[in-house]
Amino acid sequence: MANSKHIVVFSGAGMSAESGISTFRDNGGLWDKYDVTEVATPEAWRKNPALVLQFYNERRKQVLEAQPNDGHKALVSLEKQFKVSVITQNVDDLHERAGSSNVIHLHGEIRKARSTYDPSLIYNLKSWELNLGDRCEQGSQLRPHIVWFGEMVPEMARAQDITYTADILITIGTSLNVYPAAGLINHVQRGTKIYVVDPNDVPVHGIPDLVHLKEKAGIALPRLVEQLLAAE
Ligand code: OAD
């Protein structure tokens, strides 16, 4: 590592859009097709666990069929010269499969299941399916290892601490709608350079030292990464 500058990447669903994974709030996004309260809340799980499992089975199938895109791959090259921390709201594993070595998942991981009895019992899923009757070693039903609306975000404090040490923050493909995750952008120190990569407007007006690259991740990131590597 040529220098010790720290780049924090904060990604959302737009990061994986070019890999074929649906976003949530774009036109035709997942929350147009599904009622979030019916599939992504603890109440939904109590009311209709089969529907919740089916929703996440479909998501998992999509993730297993997807490949990292040029944006994911470009971010890996940053590690040649910088300390890089990726904090993602995404539940897919495309950052890891591209080769990023330091990834925190704020909203869980779709390829894992966890016990409804003991949340420390977390399992890698071998296929796309998780069904009623699939149990942990203590005999309780397994649920998707996902942070649902209304649940705590266990990794939030760690993510805030990491963001506070950023020299550069790159926010990619998030509508900055869902808190507490969306508040991360306010946890940088004064003077931190912020790049926002999103083809659409996002609520970042008035934040100093911010550059909005209004392009898709797969186009903007290879260029930005090249520029950052050349500048060091
Ligand atoms: P959203 O669907 O809210 O926002 C996706 C963002 O990606 C939008 O701002 C788009 O403009 C942008 N976008 C679309 N295509 C892009 C591309 N090719 N390159 C770059 N950007 C692109 O997704 P999130 O902000 O990630 O949580 O949503 C946050 C959370 O809300 C999710 O983690 C999920 C969801 O409900 C849970 O399920 C708990």
PDB file of N, CA and C in Angstrom, residues 39-124:
ATOM      1  N   VAL A  39     -43.510  -8.196   3.494  1.00  0.00           N
ATOM      2  CA  VAL A  39     -42.391  -9.113   3.239  1.00  0.00           C
ATOM      3  C   VAL A  39     -41.101  -8.786   3.996  1.00  0.00           C
ATOM      4  N   ALA A  40     -40.971  -7.578   4.542  1.00  0.00           N
ATOM      5  CA  ALA A  40     -39.667  -7.194   5.106  1.00  0.00           C
ATOM      6  C   ALA A  40     -39.798  -6.554   6.482  1.00  0.00           C
ATOM      7  N   THR A  41     -40.674  -7.125   7.311  1.00  0.00           N
ATOM      8  CA  THR A  41     -40.839  -6.639   8.690  1.00  0.00           C
ATOM      9  C   THR A  41     -41.009  -7.843   9.635  1.00  0.00           C
ATOM     10  N   PRO A  42     -40.732  -7.657  10.921  1.00  0.00           N
ATOM     11  CA  PRO A  42     -40.977  -8.745  11.884  1.00  0.00           C
ATOM     12  C   PRO A  42     -42.464  -9.129  11.920  1.00  0.00           C
ATOM     13  N   GLU A  43     -43.342  -8.150  11.691  1.00  0.00           N
ATOM     14  CA  GLU A  43     -44.787  -8.436  11.687  1.00  0.00           C
ATOM     15  C   GLU A  43     -45.141  -9.373  10.529  1.00  0.00           C
ATOM     16  N   ALA A  44     -44.528  -9.112   9.371  1.00  0.00           N
ATOM     17  CA  ALA A  44     -44.767  -9.964   8.201  1.00  0.00           C
ATOM     18  C   ALA A  44     -44.330 -11.402   8.502  1.00  0.00           C
ATOM     19  N   TRP A  45     -43.192 -11.527   9.161  1.00  0.00           N
ATOM     20  CA  TRP A  45     -42.656 -12.862   9.497  1.00  0.00           C
ATOM     21  C   TRP A  45     -43.603 -13.605  10.435  1.00  0.00           C
ATOM     22  N   ARG A  46     -44.199 -12.860  11.382  1.00  0.00           N
ATOM     23  CA  ARG A  46     -45.156 -13.497  12.310  1.00  0.00           C
ATOM     24  C   ARG A  46     -46.437 -13.890  11.582  1.00  0.00           C
ATOM     25  N   LYS A  47     -46.869 -12.999  10.667  1.00  0.00           N
ATOM     26  CA  LYS A  47     -48.169 -13.196   9.996  1.00  0.00           C
ATOM     27  C   LYS A  47     -48.084 -14.264   8.902  1.00  0.00           C
ATOM     28  N   ASN A  48     -47.044 -14.183   8.088  1.00  0.00           N
ATOM     29  CA  ASN A  48     -46.979 -15.076   6.921  1.00  0.00           C
ATOM     30  C   ASN A  48     -45.525 -15.410   6.582  1.00  0.00           C
ATOM     31  N   PRO A  49     -44.900 -16.274   7.402  1.00  0.00           N
ATOM     32  CA  PRO A  49     -43.477 -16.578   7.167  1.00  0.00           C
ATOM     33  C   PRO A  49     -43.228 -17.205   5.798  1.00  0.00           C
ATOM     34  N   ALA A  50     -44.201 -17.962   5.292  1.00  0.00           N
ATOM     35  CA  ALA A  50     -43.991 -18.612   3.986  1.00  0.00           C
ATOM     36  C   ALA A  50     -43.819 -17.559   2.892  1.00  0.00           C
ATOM     37  N   LEU A  51     -44.607 -16.478   2.964  1.00  0.00           N
ATOM     38  CA  LEU A  51     -44.512 -15.408   1.964  1.00  0.00           C
ATOM     39  C   LEU A  51     -43.157 -14.695   2.073  1.00  0.00           C
ATOM     40  N   VAL A  52     -42.739 -14.452   3.305  1.00  0.00           N
ATOM     41  CA  VAL A  52     -41.438 -13.786   3.528  1.00  0.00           C
ATOM     42  C   VAL A  52     -40.313 -14.662   2.960  1.00  0.00           C
ATOM     43  N   LEU A  53     -40.372 -15.952   3.267  1.00  0.00           N
ATOM     44  CA  LEU A  53     -39.319 -16.860   2.766  1.00  0.00           C
ATOM     45  C   LEU A  53     -39.314 -16.888   1.249  1.00  0.00           C
ATOM     46  N   GLN A  54     -40.514 -16.902   0.669  1.00  0.00           N
ATOM     47  CA  GLN A  54     -40.615 -16.933  -0.804  1.00  0.00           C
ATOM     48  C   GLN A  54     -40.014 -15.664  -1.412  1.00  0.00           C
ATOM     49  N   PHE A  55     -40.313 -14.518  -0.809  1.00  0.00           N
ATOM     50  CA  PHE A  55     -39.769 -13.241  -1.296  1.00  0.00           C
ATOM     51  C   PHE A  55     -38.243 -13.292  -1.293  1.00  0.00           C
ATOM     52  N   TYR A  56     -37.651 -13.747  -0.187  1.00  0.00           N
ATOM     53  CA  TYR A  56     -36.185 -13.773  -0.114  1.00  0.00           C
ATOM     54  C   TYR A  56     -35.581 -14.911  -0.930  1.00  0.00           C
ATOM     55  N   ASN A  57     -36.329 -16.001  -1.117  1.00  0.00           N
ATOM     56  CA  ASN A  57     -35.828 -17.062  -2.004  1.00  0.00           C
ATOM     57  C   ASN A  57     -35.669 -16.519  -3.428  1.00  0.00           C
ATOM     58  N   GLU A  58     -36.655 -15.721  -3.853  1.00  0.00           N
ATOM     59  CA  GLU A  58     -36.559 -15.129  -5.201  1.00  0.00           C
ATOM     60  C   GLU A  58     -35.367 -14.192  -5.303  1.00  0.00           C
ATOM     61  N   ARG A  59     -35.171 -13.388  -4.262  1.00  0.00           N
ATOM     62  CA  ARG A  59     -34.027 -12.458  -4.242  1.00  0.00           C
ATOM     63  C   ARG A  59     -32.709 -13.250  -4.285  1.00  0.00           C
ATOM     64  N   ARG A  60     -32.663 -14.342  -3.513  1.00  0.00           N
ATOM     65  CA  ARG A  60     -31.432 -15.139  -3.413  1.00  0.00           C
ATOM     66  C   ARG A  60     -31.102 -15.793  -4.749  1.00  0.00           C
ATOM     67  N   LYS A  61     -32.149 -16.262  -5.424  1.00  0.00           N
ATOM     68  CA  LYS A  61     -31.959 -16.885  -6.738  1.00  0.00           C
ATOM     69  C   LYS A  61     -31.340 -15.874  -7.700  1.00  0.00           C
ATOM     70  N   GLN A  62     -31.872 -14.657  -7.653  1.00  0.00           N
ATOM     71  CA  GLN A  62     -31.371 -13.587  -8.526  1.00  0.00           C
ATOM     72  C   GLN A  62     -29.888 -13.292  -8.211  1.00  0.00           C
ATOM     73  N   VAL A  63     -29.551 -13.251  -6.946  1.00  0.00           N
ATOM     74  CA  VAL A  63     -28.166 -12.956  -6.543  1.00  0.00           C
ATOM     75  C   VAL A  63     -27.221 -14.070  -7.012  1.00  0.00           C
ATOM     76  N   LEU A  64     -27.659 -15.318  -6.863  1.00  0.00           N
ATOM     77  CA  LEU A  64     -26.782 -16.433  -7.257  1.00  0.00           C
ATOM     78  C   LEU A  64     -26.528 -16.433  -8.762  1.00  0.00           C
ATOM     79  N   GLU A  65     -27.490 -15.919  -9.526  1.00  0.00           N
ATOM     80  CA  GLU A  65     -27.321 -15.881 -10.988  1.00  0.00           C
ATOM     81  C   GLU A  65     -26.522 -14.658 -11.437  1.00  0.00           C
ATOM     82  N   ALA A  66     -26.336 -13.682 -10.559  1.00  0.00           N
ATOM     83  CA  ALA A  66     -25.693 -12.414 -10.939  1.00  0.00           C
ATOM     84  C   ALA A  66     -24.172 -12.490 -10.811  1.00  0.00           C
ATOM     85  N   GLN A  67     -23.509 -11.603 -11.534  1.00  0.00           N
ATOM     86  CA  GLN A  67     -22.045 -11.495 -11.469  1.00  0.00           C
ATOM     87  C   GLN A  67     -21.672 -10.060 -11.124  1.00  0.00           C
ATOM     88  N   PRO A  68     -20.528  -9.849 -10.473  1.00  0.00           N
ATOM     89  CA  PRO A  68     -20.073  -8.479 -10.210  1.00  0.00           C
ATOM     90  C   PRO A  68     -19.935  -7.698 -11.510  1.00  0.00           C
ATOM     91  N   ASN A  69     -20.242  -6.405 -11.482  1.00  0.00           N
ATOM     92  CA  ASN A  69     -20.126  -5.582 -12.683  1.00  0.00           C
ATOM     93  C   ASN A  69     -18.833  -4.752 -12.656  1.00  0.00           C
ATOM     94  N   ASP A  70     -18.649  -3.933 -13.686  1.00  0.00           N
ATOM     95  CA  ASP A  70     -17.400  -3.159 -13.798  1.00  0.00           C
ATOM     96  C   ASP A  70     -17.208  -2.216 -12.612  1.00  0.00           C
ATOM     97  N   GLY A  71     -18.292  -1.774 -12.007  1.00  0.00           N
ATOM     98  CA  GLY A  71     -18.200  -0.902 -10.834  1.00  0.00           C
ATOM     99  C   GLY A  71     -17.610  -1.644  -9.643  1.00  0.00           C
ATOM    100  N   HIS A  72     -18.159  -2.830  -9.348  1.00  0.00           N
ATOM    101  CA  HIS A  72     -17.605  -3.643  -8.249  1.00  0.00           C
ATOM    102  C   HIS A  72     -16.118  -3.910  -8.498  1.00  0.00           C
ATOM    103  N   LYS A  73     -15.804  -4.246  -9.756  1.00  0.00           N
ATOM    104  CA  LYS A  73     -14.407  -4.627 -10.064  1.00  0.00           C
ATOM    105  C   LYS A  73     -13.467  -3.445  -9.909  1.00  0.00           C
ATOM    106  N   ALA A  74     -13.927  -2.264 -10.337  1.00  0.00           N
ATOM    107  CA  ALA A  74     -13.068  -1.073 -10.242  1.00  0.00           C
ATOM    108  C   ALA A  74     -12.711  -0.784  -8.781  1.00  0.00           C
ATOM    109  N   LEU A  75     -13.676  -0.937  -7.890  1.00  0.00           N
ATOM    110  CA  LEU A  75     -13.428  -0.632  -6.468  1.00  0.00           C
ATOM    111  C   LEU A  75     -12.313  -1.498  -5.888  1.00  0.00           C
ATOM    112  N   VAL A  76     -12.187  -2.716  -6.396  1.00  0.00           N
ATOM    113  CA  VAL A  76     -11.146  -3.622  -5.900  1.00  0.00           C
ATOM    114  C   VAL A  76      -9.762  -3.045  -6.184  1.00  0.00           C
ATOM    115  N   SER A  77      -9.596  -2.404  -7.352  1.00  0.00           N
ATOM    116  CA  SER A  77      -8.284  -1.843  -7.723  1.00  0.00           C
ATOM    117  C   SER A  77      -7.826  -0.768  -6.741  1.00  0.00           C
ATOM    118  N   LEU A  78      -8.772  -0.108  -6.068  1.00  0.00           N
ATOM    119  CA  LEU A  78      -8.386   0.929  -5.102  1.00  0.00           C
ATOM    120  C   LEU A  78      -7.473   0.368  -4.020  1.00  0.00           C
ATOM    121  N   GLU A  79      -7.621  -0.926  -3.739  1.00  0.00           N
ATOM    122  CA  GLU A  79      -6.850  -1.534  -2.644  1.00  0.00           C
ATOM    123  C   GLU A  79      -5.356  -1.582  -2.950  1.00  0.00           C
ATOM    124  N   LYS A  80      -4.992  -1.389  -4.240  1.00  0.00           N
ATOM    125  CA  LYS A  80      -3.562  -1.353  -4.592  1.00  0.00           C
ATOM    126  C   LYS A  80      -2.872  -0.192  -3.883  1.00  0.00           C
ATOM    127  N   GLN A  81      -3.626   0.892  -3.667  1.00  0.00           N
ATOM    128  CA  GLN A  81      -2.984   2.095  -3.146  1.00  0.00           C
ATOM    129  C   GLN A  81      -3.597   2.681  -1.877  1.00  0.00           C
ATOM    130  N   PHE A  82      -4.772   2.222  -1.534  1.00  0.00           N
ATOM    131  CA  PHE A  82      -5.475   2.821  -0.390  1.00  0.00           C
ATOM    132  C   PHE A  82      -5.931   1.731   0.584  1.00  0.00           C
ATOM    133  N   LYS A  83      -6.166   2.167   1.800  1.00  0.00           N
ATOM    134  CA  LYS A  83      -6.948   1.329   2.713  1.00  0.00           C
ATOM    135  C   LYS A  83      -8.403   1.521   2.302  1.00  0.00           C
ATOM    136  N   VAL A  84      -9.135   0.461   2.065  1.00  0.00           N
ATOM    137  CA  VAL A  84     -10.510   0.593   1.567  1.00  0.00           C
ATOM    138  C   VAL A  84     -11.479  -0.170   2.475  1.00  0.00           C
ATOM    139  N   SER A  85     -12.520   0.522   2.904  1.00  0.00           N
ATOM    140  CA  SER A  85     -13.592  -0.134   3.658  1.00  0.00           C
ATOM    141  C   SER A  85     -14.876   0.012   2.854  1.00  0.00           C
ATOM    142  N   VAL A  86     -15.527  -1.107   2.583  1.00  0.00           N
ATOM    143  CA  VAL A  86     -16.810  -1.064   1.879  1.00  0.00           C
ATOM    144  C   VAL A  86     -17.918  -1.289   2.904  1.00  0.00           C
ATOM    145  N   ILE A  87     -18.830  -0.321   2.970  1.00  0.00           N
ATOM    146  CA  ILE A  87     -20.005  -0.455   3.834  1.00  0.00           C
ATOM    147  C   ILE A  87     -21.196  -0.505   2.887  1.00  0.00           C
ATOM    148  N   THR A  88     -21.896  -1.618   2.874  1.00  0.00           N
ATOM    149  CA  THR A  88     -22.975  -1.746   1.896  1.00  0.00           C
ATOM    150  C   THR A  88     -24.322  -1.984   2.566  1.00  0.00           C
ATOM    151  N   GLN A  89     -25.354  -1.413   1.936  1.00  0.00           N
ATOM    152  CA  GLN A  89     -26.721  -1.724   2.360  1.00  0.00           C
ATOM    153  C   GLN A  89     -27.208  -2.974   1.634  1.00  0.00           C
ATOM    154  N   ASN A  90     -26.412  -3.425   0.660  1.00  0.00           N
ATOM    155  CA  ASN A  90     -26.855  -4.549  -0.168  1.00  0.00           C
ATOM    156  C   ASN A  90     -26.677  -5.873   0.564  1.00  0.00           C
ATOM    157  N   VAL A  91     -27.611  -6.774   0.306  1.00  0.00           N
ATOM    158  CA  VAL A  91     -27.545  -8.084   0.943  1.00  0.00           C
ATOM    159  C   VAL A  91     -26.884  -9.106   0.013  1.00  0.00           C
ATOM    160  N   ASP A  92     -26.554  -8.677  -1.206  1.00  0.00           N
ATOM    161  CA  ASP A  92     -25.828  -9.590  -2.102  1.00  0.00           C
ATOM    162  C   ASP A  92     -24.350  -9.623  -1.722  1.00  0.00           C
ATOM    163  N   ASP A  93     -23.618 -10.557  -2.350  1.00  0.00           N
ATOM    164  CA  ASP A  93     -22.184 -10.707  -2.028  1.00  0.00           C
ATOM    165  C   ASP A  93     -21.301 -10.320  -3.213  1.00  0.00           C
ATOM    166  N   LEU A  94     -21.795  -9.381  -4.034  1.00  0.00           N
ATOM    167  CA  LEU A  94     -21.048  -9.055  -5.256  1.00  0.00           C
ATOM    168  C   LEU A  94     -19.759  -8.279  -4.979  1.00  0.00           C
ATOM    169  N   HIS A  95     -19.726  -7.468  -3.919  1.00  0.00           N
ATOM    170  CA  HIS A  95     -18.448  -6.816  -3.567  1.00  0.00           C
ATOM    171  C   HIS A  95     -17.399  -7.890  -3.234  1.00  0.00           C
ATOM    172  N   GLU A  96     -17.793  -8.867  -2.434  1.00  0.00           N
ATOM    173  CA  GLU A  96     -16.845  -9.917  -2.038  1.00  0.00           C
ATOM    174  C   GLU A  96     -16.425 -10.742  -3.250  1.00  0.00           C
ATOM    175  N   ARG A  97     -17.407 -11.104  -4.106  1.00  0.00           N
ATOM    176  CA  ARG A  97     -17.058 -11.935  -5.262  1.00  0.00           C
ATOM    177  C   ARG A  97     -16.182 -11.188  -6.252  1.00  0.00           C
ATOM    178  N   ALA A  98     -16.296  -9.852  -6.287  1.00  0.00           N
ATOM    179  CA  ALA A  98     -15.411  -9.069  -7.160  1.00  0.00           C
ATOM    180  C   ALA A  98     -13.992  -9.081  -6.596  1.00  0.00           C
ATOM    181  N   GLY A  99     -13.877  -9.217  -5.265  1.00  0.00           N
ATOM    182  CA  GLY A  99     -12.541  -9.267  -4.651  1.00  0.00           C
ATOM    183  C   GLY A  99     -12.294  -8.223  -3.571  1.00  0.00           C
ATOM    184  N   SER A 100     -13.296  -7.419  -3.207  1.00  0.00           N
ATOM    185  CA  SER A 100     -13.102  -6.457  -2.108  1.00  0.00           C
ATOM    186  C   SER A 100     -12.856  -7.238  -0.817  1.00  0.00           C
ATOM    187  N   SER A 101     -11.866  -6.782  -0.033  1.00  0.00           N
ATOM    188  CA  SER A 101     -11.463  -7.626   1.098  1.00  0.00           C
ATOM    189  C   SER A 101     -12.077  -7.204   2.430  1.00  0.00           C
ATOM    190  N   ASN A 102     -12.724  -6.034   2.455  1.00  0.00           N
ATOM    191  CA  ASN A 102     -13.170  -5.530   3.745  1.00  0.00           C
ATOM    192  C   ASN A 102     -14.596  -4.979   3.581  1.00  0.00           C
ATOM    193  N   VAL A 103     -15.596  -5.848   3.766  1.00  0.00           N
ATOM    194  CA  VAL A 103     -16.985  -5.479   3.454  1.00  0.00           C
ATOM    195  C   VAL A 103     -17.866  -5.649   4.692  1.00  0.00           C
ATOM    196  N   ILE A 104     -18.612  -4.601   5.008  1.00  0.00           N
ATOM    197  CA  ILE A 104     -19.582  -4.658   6.113  1.00  0.00           C
ATOM    198  C   ILE A 104     -20.987  -4.574   5.513  1.00  0.00           C
ATOM    199  N   HIS A 105     -21.853  -5.483   5.915  1.00  0.00           N
ATOM    200  CA  HIS A 105     -23.233  -5.485   5.413  1.00  0.00           C
ATOM    201  C   HIS A 105     -24.154  -4.907   6.477  1.00  0.00           C
ATOM    202  N   LEU A 106     -24.677  -3.712   6.217  1.00  0.00           N
ATOM    203  CA  LEU A 106     -25.552  -3.084   7.216  1.00  0.00           C
ATOM    204  C   LEU A 106     -26.900  -3.794   7.326  1.00  0.00           C
ATOM    205  N   HIS A 107     -27.414  -4.286   6.182  1.00  0.00           N
ATOM    206  CA  HIS A 107     -28.774  -4.837   6.174  1.00  0.00           C
ATOM    207  C   HIS A 107     -28.800  -6.363   6.048  1.00  0.00           C
ATOM    208  N   GLY A 108     -27.688  -7.003   6.383  1.00  0.00           N
ATOM    209  CA  GLY A 108     -27.654  -8.466   6.387  1.00  0.00           C
ATOM    210  C   GLY A 108     -27.105  -9.058   5.109  1.00  0.00           C
ATOM    211  N   GLU A 109     -27.188 -10.387   5.034  1.00  0.00           N
ATOM    212  CA  GLU A 109     -26.611 -11.119   3.905  1.00  0.00           C
ATOM    213  C   GLU A 109     -27.587 -12.199   3.459  1.00  0.00           C
ATOM    214  N   ILE A 110     -27.995 -12.114   2.191  1.00  0.00           N
ATOM    215  CA  ILE A 110     -29.049 -12.998   1.674  1.00  0.00           C
ATOM    216  C   ILE A 110     -28.613 -14.458   1.593  1.00  0.00           C
ATOM    217  N   ARG A 111     -27.306 -14.702   1.474  1.00  0.00           N
ATOM    218  CA  ARG A 111     -26.856 -16.090   1.339  1.00  0.00           C
ATOM    219  C   ARG A 111     -26.659 -16.758   2.699  1.00  0.00           C
ATOM    220  N   LYS A 112     -27.133 -16.082   3.744  1.00  0.00           N
ATOM    221  CA  LYS A 112     -27.046 -16.669   5.083  1.00  0.00           C
ATOM    222  C   LYS A 112     -28.438 -16.769   5.716  1.00  0.00           C
ATOM    223  N   ALA A 113     -28.570 -17.693   6.655  1.00  0.00           N
ATOM    224  CA  ALA A 113     -29.810 -17.823   7.447  1.00  0.00           C
ATOM    225  C   ALA A 113     -29.417 -17.768   8.901  1.00  0.00           C
ATOM    226  N   ARG A 114     -30.373 -17.360   9.750  1.00  0.00           N
ATOM    227  CA  ARG A 114     -30.040 -17.414  11.171  1.00  0.00           C
ATOM    228  C   ARG A 114     -31.201 -17.950  11.994  1.00  0.00           C
ATOM    229  N   SER A 115     -30.832 -18.439  13.155  1.00  0.00           N
ATOM    230  CA  SER A 115     -31.801 -19.057  14.054  1.00  0.00           C
ATOM    231  C   SER A 115     -32.764 -18.009  14.595  1.00  0.00           C
ATOM    232  N   THR A 116     -34.033 -18.367  14.721  1.00  0.00           N
ATOM    233  CA  THR A 116     -34.998 -17.455  15.336  1.00  0.00           C
ATOM    234  C   THR A 116     -34.950 -17.581  16.865  1.00  0.00           C
ATOM    235  N   TYR A 117     -34.190 -18.557  17.353  1.00  0.00           N
ATOM    236  CA  TYR A 117     -34.065 -18.774  18.799  1.00  0.00           C
ATOM    237  C   TYR A 117     -32.803 -18.125  19.340  1.00  0.00           C
ATOM    238  N   ASP A 118     -31.690 -18.296  18.606  1.00  0.00           N
ATOM    239  CA  ASP A 118     -30.390 -17.770  19.038  1.00  0.00           C
ATOM    240  C   ASP A 118     -29.738 -17.051  17.857  1.00  0.00           C
ATOM    241  N   PRO A 119     -29.812 -15.689  17.838  1.00  0.00           N
ATOM    242  CA  PRO A 119     -29.329 -14.938  16.664  1.00  0.00           C
ATOM    243  C   PRO A 119     -27.839 -15.107  16.393  1.00  0.00           C
ATOM    244  N   SER A 120     -27.093 -15.705  17.344  1.00  0.00           N
ATOM    245  CA  SER A 120     -25.668 -15.909  17.074  1.00  0.00           C
ATOM    246  C   SER A 120     -25.447 -17.144  16.187  1.00  0.00           C
ATOM    247  N   LEU A 121     -26.499 -17.930  15.992  1.00  0.00           N
ATOM    248  CA  LEU A 121     -26.369 -19.109  15.118  1.00  0.00           C
ATOM    249  C   LEU A 121     -26.696 -18.702  13.685  1.00  0.00           C
ATOM    250  N   ILE A 122     -25.633 -18.529  12.886  1.00  0.00           N
ATOM    251  CA  ILE A 122     -25.766 -18.044  11.505  1.00  0.00           C
ATOM    252  C   ILE A 122     -25.164 -19.092  10.574  1.00  0.00           C
ATOM    253  N   TYR A 123     -25.865 -19.381   9.493  1.00  0.00           N
ATOM    254  CA  TYR A 123     -25.442 -20.469   8.604  1.00  0.00           C
ATOM    255  C   TYR A 123     -25.336 -19.986   7.164  1.00  0.00           C
ATOM    256  N   ASN A 124     -24.314 -20.486   6.441  1.00  0.00           N
ATOM    257  CA  ASN A 124     -24.252 -20.242   4.998  1.00  0.00           C
ATOM    258  C   ASN A 124     -25.260 -21.154   4.319  1.00  0.00           C
TER     259      ASN A 124
END
